[in-house]
Amino acid sequence: MMQPTLRVVRSNVLVVLFSSANMRGLSMSRPSLRASCLHPSQRKRCRTSRSGHGRREIKFRKPCRQSVSCAAASQLKALVFDCDGVIVESEGLHREAYNAAFAHFNACIPGKQGNIEWSEEFYDELQNKVGGGKAKMRWYFGENGWPTSTEFQVPPQSEDEQAALIDALQDWKSLKYQDIIGTDAEARPGVMRLMDEARDAGIKVAVCSAATKSSVVHVVKSLLGDERFEALDCFLAGDDVPEKKPDPSIYTLAAKRLSVQPAECLVVEDSAIGLQAAVDAGMRCVITYTNSSKTQGFEGAEMIVRDLNADPHCVRIKDLVQAQDFLDDREVATP
């Protein structure tokens, strides 16, 4: 099934050509960092070289440690986790739930055969460009046309009708996703350990996700346990703020709820969208990338690792409290 090409809505996007066969790989928008936070060497972190097979490889340059963070590391008072991609590697699970919802509601784009079905390649691009489930569907329908469905025999025309369709799809998708999480998911390595280390060190712990609250509650309780969920000092979901990431509002609100300054917070994220939200909120950020986000630039992150237990770079709370040299464990990444 042919998938649409995502259009970039920001002006500062880096596009990298990976092969001579006109295959294109899109990186995320670069975070809009303050000049005081961004060392000049960080502005050119990515270069390409041609391999012997005609394929281009991305090589990441380690930026200078100077001004990687605007906050002194010793000021760490709160550790904030994203959910999808950080607590659970969920890309494929969300895509499975969306496609199941489209099939359940017989959602079809007029003029195209079959129910809507998002491919793995398309969803990898979509989730790294648009934050929030409802926003993803609204973008997709805006680009491809609103579908017919069991809810609306003709494509919805008014804002109210369109909102009703998205609400119905999202509600059913969320329930399906929760079913999948209960049987096919586990927490990413090191998440529970780092949460417990932070709490033992007297550092506040929070979870902030762009997903719907019911889904995030189910994920955190299912994978981390009721005790860790109840012990959170702050829990925010996409329902709690008017704008989704990369807008910083969810992290700005978290700092207020935690009664700390943004510079005293460190966020664990998995994508450039989340990184931009954290940096624009004035917070430090560590990246635990996933398969779909590993080729992004991540300018402004203090540490970039595959996961929190990645050998030999196991991330411990003492590493986050004390100033460390910049780390990016990706030597060479290929598409």
GROMACS .gro file of C-alpha atoms in nm:
model
  335
    1MET     CA    1   0.000   0.000   0.000
    2MET     CA    2   0.145   0.335  -0.098
    3GLN     CA    3   0.228   0.558   0.197
    4PRO     CA    4   0.235   0.939   0.185
    5THR     CA    5   0.558   1.132   0.225
    6LEU     CA    6   0.562   1.342   0.539
    7ARG     CA    7   0.592   1.713   0.482
    8VAL     CA    8   0.815   1.899   0.721
    9VAL     CA    9   0.636   2.175   0.908
   10ARG     CA   10   0.953   2.329   1.052
   11SER     CA   11   1.208   2.523   0.853
   12ASN     CA   12   1.524   2.389   1.019
   13VAL     CA   13   1.513   2.025   0.913
   14LEU     CA   14   1.812   1.820   0.801
   15VAL     CA   15   1.751   1.573   0.516
   16VAL     CA   16   2.015   1.305   0.457
   17LEU     CA   17   2.037   1.097   0.137
   18PHE     CA   18   2.127   0.741   0.221
   19SER     CA   19   2.174   0.575  -0.116
   20SER     CA   20   2.223   0.637  -0.484
   21ALA     CA   21   1.880   0.485  -0.547
   22ASN     CA   22   1.714   0.803  -0.418
   23MET     CA   23   1.620   0.652  -0.082
   24ARG     CA   24   1.569   0.933   0.159
   25GLY     CA   25   1.602   0.927   0.535
   26LEU     CA   26   1.456   1.214   0.730
   27SER     CA   27   1.599   1.334   1.056
   28MET     CA   28   1.406   1.530   1.314
   29SER     CA   29   1.388   1.904   1.337
   30ARG     CA   30   1.680   2.040   1.529
   31PRO     CA   31   1.589   2.169   1.873
   32SER     CA   32   1.579   2.546   1.895
   33LEU     CA   33   1.845   2.592   2.163
   34ARG     CA   34   1.942   2.911   2.335
   35ALA     CA   35   2.273   3.053   2.218
   36SER     CA   36   2.408   3.031   2.573
   37CYS     CA   37   2.338   2.659   2.579
   38LEU     CA   38   2.476   2.562   2.239
   39HIS     CA   39   2.847   2.552   2.169
   40PRO     CA   40   2.937   2.631   1.805
   41SER     CA   41   3.086   2.283   1.760
   42GLN     CA   42   2.743   2.132   1.828
   43ARG     CA   43   2.590   2.292   1.521
   44LYS     CA   44   2.770   2.051   1.287
   45ARG     CA   45   2.739   1.716   1.458
   46CYS     CA   46   2.663   1.501   1.160
   47ARG     CA   47   2.863   1.424   0.849
   48THR     CA   48   2.825   1.157   0.582
   49SER     CA   49   3.071   0.932   0.407
   50ARG     CA   50   3.017   0.692   0.119
   51SER     CA   51   3.074   0.325   0.187
   52GLY     CA   52   3.215   0.081  -0.064
   53HIS     CA   53   2.864  -0.030  -0.154
   54GLY     CA   54   2.744   0.316  -0.255
   55ARG     CA   55   2.550   0.364   0.067
   56ARG     CA   56   2.599   0.671   0.277
   57GLU     CA   57   2.672   0.631   0.646
   58ILE     CA   58   2.593   0.885   0.916
   59LYS     CA   59   2.880   0.956   1.153
   60PHE     CA   60   2.802   1.153   1.464
   61ARG     CA   61   3.053   1.403   1.593
   62LYS     CA   62   3.079   1.442   1.965
   63PRO     CA   63   3.017   1.807   2.054
   64CYS     CA   64   3.236   1.994   2.293
   65ARG     CA   65   3.136   1.950   2.656
   66GLN     CA   66   3.131   2.329   2.704
   67SER     CA   67   2.778   2.455   2.770
   68VAL     CA   68   2.608   2.123   2.694
   69SER     CA   69   2.393   2.203   2.996
   70CYS     CA   70   2.286   2.539   3.130
   71ALA     CA   71   2.248   2.390   3.479
   72ALA     CA   72   2.516   2.272   3.717
   73ALA     CA   73   2.489   1.896   3.746
   74SER     CA   74   2.503   1.919   4.126
   75GLN     CA   75   2.162   2.093   4.123
   76LEU     CA   76   1.971   1.781   4.016
   77LYS     CA   77   1.647   1.763   4.216
   78ALA     CA   78   1.406   1.583   3.980
   79LEU     CA   79   1.433   1.301   3.728
   80VAL     CA   80   1.157   1.305   3.465
   81PHE     CA   81   1.079   1.011   3.234
   82ASP     CA   82   0.890   1.011   2.908
   83CYS     CA   83   0.679   0.695   2.866
   84ASP     CA   84   0.659   0.568   2.507
   85GLY     CA   85   1.006   0.479   2.385
   86VAL     CA   86   1.162   0.535   2.729
   87ILE     CA   87   0.970   0.318   2.978
   88VAL     CA   88   0.853   0.084   2.702
   89GLU     CA   89   0.973   0.042   2.343
   90SER     CA   90   0.628   0.085   2.203
   91GLU     CA   91   0.648   0.189   1.837
   92GLY     CA   92   0.529  -0.141   1.694
   93LEU     CA   93   0.267  -0.185   1.965
   94HIS     CA   94   0.104   0.153   1.896
   95ARG     CA   95   0.105   0.090   1.521
   96GLU     CA   96  -0.059  -0.248   1.574
   97ALA     CA   97  -0.330  -0.086   1.787
   98TYR     CA   98  -0.394   0.195   1.535
   99ASN     CA   99  -0.428  -0.050   1.245
  100ALA     CA  100  -0.665  -0.263   1.453
  101ALA     CA  101  -0.878   0.046   1.523
  102PHE     CA  102  -0.890   0.140   1.153
  103ALA     CA  103  -1.002  -0.215   1.071
  104HIS     CA  104  -1.260  -0.222   1.354
  105PHE     CA  105  -1.423   0.099   1.229
  106ASN     CA  106  -1.376   0.003   0.861
  107ALA     CA  107  -1.196   0.335   0.809
  108CYS     CA  108  -1.127   0.384   0.438
  109ILE     CA  109  -0.990   0.683   0.247
  110PRO     CA  110  -1.222   0.754  -0.049
  111GLY     CA  111  -1.061   0.646  -0.375
  112LYS     CA  112  -0.820   0.402  -0.205
  113GLN     CA  113  -0.869   0.030  -0.161
  114GLY     CA  114  -0.896  -0.134   0.177
  115ASN     CA  115  -0.884  -0.006   0.531
  116ILE     CA  116  -0.623   0.245   0.637
  117GLU     CA  117  -0.304   0.062   0.733
  118TRP     CA  118   0.014   0.232   0.853
  119SER     CA  119   0.334   0.056   0.755
  120GLU     CA  120   0.630   0.026   0.990
  121GLU     CA  121   0.838   0.263   0.778
  122PHE     CA  122   0.564   0.526   0.763
  123TYR     CA  123   0.484   0.506   1.134
  124ASP     CA  124   0.852   0.548   1.225
  125GLU     CA  125   0.850   0.879   1.038
  126LEU     CA  126   0.509   0.985   1.166
  127GLN     CA  127   0.582   0.933   1.535
  128ASN     CA  128   0.905   1.128   1.506
  129LYS     CA  129   0.727   1.422   1.343
  130VAL     CA  130   0.389   1.448   1.518
  131GLY     CA  131   0.336   1.406   1.891
  132GLY     CA  132   0.014   1.264   2.038
  133GLY     CA  133  -0.223   1.003   1.898
  134LYS     CA  134  -0.512   1.230   1.803
  135ALA     CA  135  -0.272   1.476   1.641
  136LYS     CA  136  -0.123   1.193   1.433
  137MET     CA  137  -0.463   1.094   1.295
  138ARG     CA  138  -0.568   1.454   1.234
  139TRP     CA  139  -0.247   1.517   1.039
  140TYR     CA  140  -0.290   1.198   0.836
  141PHE     CA  141  -0.653   1.268   0.749
  142GLY     CA  142  -0.568   1.628   0.664
  143GLU     CA  143  -0.308   1.508   0.416
  144ASN     CA  144  -0.500   1.215   0.265
  145GLY     CA  145  -0.866   1.300   0.312
  146TRP     CA  146  -1.109   1.212   0.590
  147PRO     CA  147  -1.227   0.850   0.580
  148THR     CA  148  -1.562   0.683   0.564
  149SER     CA  149  -1.627   0.453   0.860
  150THR     CA  150  -1.891   0.275   1.061
  151GLU     CA  151  -1.929   0.604   1.251
  152PHE     CA  152  -1.980   0.819   0.937
  153GLN     CA  153  -2.096   0.669   0.607
  154VAL     CA  154  -1.963   0.979   0.431
  155PRO     CA  155  -1.641   1.156   0.535
  156PRO     CA  156  -1.707   1.396   0.826
  157GLN     CA  157  -1.711   1.760   0.717
  158SER     CA  158  -1.761   1.971   1.028
  159GLU     CA  159  -1.506   2.015   1.307
  160ASP     CA  160  -1.745   1.848   1.552
  161GLU     CA  161  -1.790   1.544   1.330
  162GLN     CA  162  -1.417   1.513   1.268
  163ALA     CA  163  -1.344   1.542   1.640
  164ALA     CA  164  -1.606   1.276   1.714
  165LEU     CA  165  -1.445   1.033   1.469
  166ILE     CA  166  -1.098   1.089   1.610
  167ASP     CA  167  -1.227   1.047   1.965
  168ALA     CA  168  -1.394   0.717   1.876
  169LEU     CA  169  -1.084   0.585   1.701
  170GLN     CA  170  -0.852   0.697   1.980
  171ASP     CA  171  -1.068   0.551   2.257
  172TRP     CA  172  -1.085   0.211   2.087
  173LYS     CA  173  -0.716   0.220   2.000
  174SER     CA  174  -0.624   0.300   2.362
  175LEU     CA  175  -0.816  -0.004   2.490
  176LYS     CA  176  -0.652  -0.225   2.228
  177TYR     CA  177  -0.308  -0.088   2.319
  178GLN     CA  178  -0.369  -0.166   2.685
  179ASP     CA  179  -0.457  -0.524   2.594
  180ILE     CA  180  -0.133  -0.555   2.395
  181ILE     CA  181   0.076  -0.406   2.676
  182GLY     CA  182  -0.066  -0.658   2.921
  183THR     CA  183   0.061  -0.952   2.713
  184ASP     CA  184   0.349  -0.844   2.486
  185ALA     CA  185   0.549  -0.569   2.658
  186GLU     CA  186   0.815  -0.523   2.923
  187ALA     CA  187   0.997  -0.221   3.066
  188ARG     CA  188   1.311  -0.107   2.886
  189PRO     CA  189   1.638  -0.204   3.056
  190GLY     CA  190   1.746   0.008   3.352
  191VAL     CA  191   1.430   0.216   3.392
  192MET     CA  192   1.313   0.071   3.721
  193ARG     CA  193   1.667   0.061   3.861
  194LEU     CA  194   1.730   0.429   3.780
  195MET     CA  195   1.394   0.533   3.928
  196ASP     CA  196   1.477   0.348   4.249
  197GLU     CA  197   1.829   0.496   4.262
  198ALA     CA  198   1.688   0.847   4.224
  199ARG     CA  199   1.436   0.796   4.502
  200ASP     CA  200   1.704   0.650   4.732
  201ALA     CA  201   1.915   0.960   4.662
  202GLY     CA  202   1.629   1.194   4.760
  203ILE     CA  203   1.564   1.300   4.401
  204LYS     CA  204   1.202   1.342   4.291
  205VAL     CA  205   1.071   1.115   4.014
  206ALA     CA  206   0.808   1.202   3.753
  207VAL     CA  207   0.655   1.061   3.435
  208CYS     CA  208   0.542   1.297   3.157
  209SER     CA  209   0.393   1.156   2.836
  210ALA     CA  210   0.211   1.300   2.536
  211ALA     CA  211  -0.014   0.992   2.526
  212THR     CA  212  -0.364   0.978   2.672
  213LYS     CA  213  -0.375   0.947   3.050
  214SER     CA  214  -0.556   0.613   3.059
  215SER     CA  215  -0.294   0.452   2.836
  216VAL     CA  216   0.002   0.592   3.032
  217VAL     CA  217  -0.146   0.488   3.367
  218HIS     CA  218  -0.197   0.135   3.235
  219VAL     CA  219   0.158   0.116   3.094
  220VAL     CA  220   0.328   0.244   3.409
  221LYS     CA  221   0.125   0.024   3.643
  222SER     CA  222   0.159  -0.284   3.423
  223LEU     CA  223   0.533  -0.256   3.363
  224LEU     CA  224   0.661  -0.080   3.675
  225GLY     CA  225   0.405  -0.190   3.934
  226ASP     CA  226   0.143  -0.009   4.140
  227GLU     CA  227   0.394   0.079   4.411
  228ARG     CA  228   0.623   0.274   4.179
  229PHE     CA  229   0.327   0.447   4.017
  230GLU     CA  230   0.184   0.560   4.350
  231ALA     CA  231   0.530   0.679   4.459
  232LEU     CA  232   0.567   0.918   4.164
  233ASP     CA  233   0.606   1.280   4.271
  234CYS     CA  234   0.437   1.398   3.952
  235PHE     CA  235   0.247   1.230   3.670
  236LEU     CA  236   0.132   1.418   3.360
  237ALA     CA  237  -0.018   1.302   3.030
  238GLY     CA  238  -0.123   1.463   2.706
  239ASP     CA  239  -0.466   1.536   2.854
  240ASP     CA  240  -0.307   1.776   3.106
  241VAL     CA  241  -0.164   2.032   2.861
  242PRO     CA  242  -0.305   2.213   2.557
  243GLU     CA  243  -0.006   2.149   2.329
  244LYS     CA  244   0.191   1.832   2.254
  245LYS     CA  245   0.568   1.794   2.237
  246PRO     CA  246   0.786   1.953   2.100
  247ASP     CA  247   0.598   2.227   2.284
  248PRO     CA  248   0.761   2.247   2.631
  249SER     CA  249   0.439   2.301   2.828
  250ILE     CA  250   0.423   1.950   2.977
  251TYR     CA  251   0.774   1.986   3.123
  252THR     CA  252   0.715   2.344   3.235
  253LEU     CA  253   0.404   2.226   3.422
  254ALA     CA  254   0.598   1.934   3.572
  255ALA     CA  255   0.858   2.169   3.723
  256LYS     CA  256   0.579   2.371   3.884
  257ARG     CA  257   0.409   2.058   4.021
  258LEU     CA  258   0.743   1.933   4.157
  259SER     CA  259   0.821   2.274   4.313
  260VAL     CA  260   1.164   2.286   4.148
  261GLN     CA  261   1.330   2.505   3.889
  262PRO     CA  262   1.349   2.368   3.531
  263ALA     CA  263   1.731   2.380   3.550
  264GLU     CA  264   1.712   2.140   3.844
  265CYS     CA  265   1.536   1.874   3.632
  266LEU     CA  266   1.681   1.608   3.405
  267VAL     CA  267   1.456   1.445   3.144
  268VAL     CA  268   1.501   1.096   2.996
  269GLU     CA  269   1.370   1.101   2.638
  270ASP     CA  270   1.398   0.889   2.325
  271SER     CA  271   1.334   1.133   2.039
  272ALA     CA  272   1.430   1.474   1.908
  273ILE     CA  273   1.070   1.591   1.964
  274GLY     CA  274   1.101   1.513   2.334
  275LEU     CA  275   1.452   1.655   2.352
  276GLN     CA  276   1.335   1.984   2.206
  277ALA     CA  277   1.050   2.002   2.458
  278ALA     CA  278   1.292   1.943   2.746
  279VAL     CA  279   1.554   2.190   2.625
  280ASP     CA  280   1.296   2.460   2.550
  281ALA     CA  281   1.164   2.413   2.904
  282GLY     CA  282   1.515   2.483   3.033
  283MET     CA  283   1.587   2.125   3.144
  284ARG     CA  284   1.879   1.890   3.097
  285CYS     CA  285   1.818   1.579   2.887
  286VAL     CA  286   1.953   1.225   2.841
  287ILE     CA  287   1.852   1.024   2.534
  288THR     CA  288   1.785   0.650   2.525
  289TYR     CA  289   1.723   0.609   2.153
  290THR     CA  290   1.514   0.344   1.980
  291ASN     CA  291   1.547   0.179   1.640
  292SER     CA  292   1.329   0.447   1.483
  293SER     CA  293   1.506   0.744   1.643
  294LYS     CA  294   1.871   0.634   1.649
  295THR     CA  295   1.978   0.838   1.344
  296GLN     CA  296   1.850   1.170   1.483
  297GLY     CA  297   2.100   1.441   1.573
  298PHE     CA  298   1.999   1.499   1.938
  299GLU     CA  299   2.179   1.832   1.970
  300GLY     CA  300   2.167   1.956   2.327
  301ALA     CA  301   2.153   1.613   2.495
  302GLU     CA  302   2.414   1.540   2.763
  303MET     CA  303   2.420   1.167   2.702
  304ILE     CA  304   2.298   0.946   2.415
  305VAL     CA  305   2.279   0.571   2.481
  306ARG     CA  306   2.091   0.269   2.348
  307ASP     CA  307   1.941   0.201   2.690
  308LEU     CA  308   2.010   0.279   3.054
  309ASN     CA  309   2.183  -0.057   3.111
  310ALA     CA  310   2.388  -0.047   2.790
  311ASP     CA  311   2.731  -0.198   2.855
  312PRO     CA  312   2.981  -0.041   2.912
  313HIS     CA  313   2.778   0.279   2.962
  314CYS     CA  314   2.534   0.176   3.235
  315VAL     CA  315   2.367   0.503   3.342
  316ARG     CA  316   2.352   0.548   3.719
  317ILE     CA  317   2.213   0.834   3.923
  318LYS     CA  318   2.564   0.931   4.034
  319ASP     CA  319   2.652   0.987   3.667
  320LEU     CA  320   2.364   1.231   3.635
  321VAL     CA  321   2.431   1.416   3.961
  322GLN     CA  322   2.802   1.462   3.886
  323ALA     CA  323   2.927   1.638   3.573
  324GLN     CA  324   3.031   1.385   3.307
  325ASP     CA  325   3.197   1.408   2.967
  326PHE     CA  326   2.951   1.408   2.679
  327LEU     CA  327   2.869   1.053   2.567
  328ASP     CA  328   2.720   0.924   2.243
  329ASP     CA  329   2.748   0.548   2.212
  330ARG     CA  330   2.659   0.551   1.840
  331GLU     CA  331   2.987   0.527   1.653
  332VAL     CA  332   2.835   0.472   1.310
  333ALA     CA  333   2.463   0.444   1.232
  334THR     CA  334   2.330   0.318   0.903
  335PRO     CA  335   1.967   0.311   0.787
   0.00000   0.00000   0.00000
